[in-house]
CSV table of C-alpha atoms in Angstrom, one decimal:
chain,number,residue,atom,x,y,z
A,3,MET,CA,-58.3,35.3,-33.6
A,4,ALA,CA,-55.2,35.9,-32.2
A,5,GLY,CA,-56.9,38.8,-29.5
A,6,ILE,CA,-58.0,35.3,-28.0
A,7,LEU,CA,-55.2,33.6,-28.5
A,8,ASN,CA,-52.1,36.2,-26.8
A,9,ARG,CA,-54.8,36.9,-23.9
A,10,ILE,CA,-54.1,32.5,-23.4
A,11,LYS,CA,-50.9,32.6,-23.4
A,12,GLN,CA,-50.3,35.9,-21.0
A,13,PHE,CA,-52.4,34.1,-18.8
A,14,ALA,CA,-50.8,31.2,-18.8
A,15,ARG,CA,-47.2,33.1,-18.0
A,16,SER,CA,-49.0,34.7,-15.2
A,17,PRO,CA,-48.7,33.5,-11.4
A,18,GLN,CA,-52.2,32.2,-11.4
A,19,GLY,CA,-51.6,30.1,-15.1
A,20,GLN,CA,-49.1,28.0,-13.6
A,21,ARG,CA,-49.5,26.9,-10.3
A,22,VAL,CA,-53.6,25.7,-12.9
A,23,VAL,CA,-51.2,24.1,-15.1
A,24,ALA,CA,-49.9,22.7,-12.5
A,25,GLU,CA,-52.4,21.0,-12.0
A,26,ALA,CA,-53.4,20.0,-15.3
A,27,ARG,CA,-50.2,17.9,-15.4
A,28,ARG,CA,-50.4,16.3,-11.8
A,29,ALA,CA,-54.2,16.1,-12.7
A,30,ALA,CA,-53.5,14.2,-16.0
A,31,ALA,CA,-49.6,11.6,-13.9
A,32,ASP,CA,-52.9,9.8,-11.9
A,33,PRO,CA,-54.7,7.5,-14.4
A,34,ARG,CA,-58.1,8.0,-12.4
A,35,LYS,CA,-58.5,12.0,-13.6
A,36,ARG,CA,-56.8,10.5,-17.1
A,37,ALA,CA,-60.2,8.4,-17.6
A,38,GLN,CA,-62.2,10.6,-16.5
A,39,ALA,CA,-61.5,13.3,-18.7
A,40,GLN,CA,-61.3,10.1,-21.2
A,41,ARG,CA,-64.7,9.7,-20.9
A,42,LEU,CA,-65.6,13.3,-20.6
A,43,LEU,CA,-63.8,14.1,-24.1
A,44,GLY,CA,-65.8,10.6,-25.3
A,45,ARG,CA,-69.6,12.5,-24.2
A,46,PHE,CA,-68.2,15.9,-26.3
A,47,ARG,CA,-67.2,14.3,-29.7
A,48,GLY,CA,-70.1,12.6,-29.3
A,49,ARG,CA,-69.3,8.6,-28.4
A,50,HIS,CA,-70.2,7.3,-25.8
């Protein structure tokens, strides 16, 4: 398990990881994208 977390941390520090993080932050700031993500998470959690 620790190996997976270390790989995630390493990716997040890389230039490609930084781009992904920045893109996720922009998407989270958009109300439509936020609502879309909430609906998707609700489906995964079993709520409709």
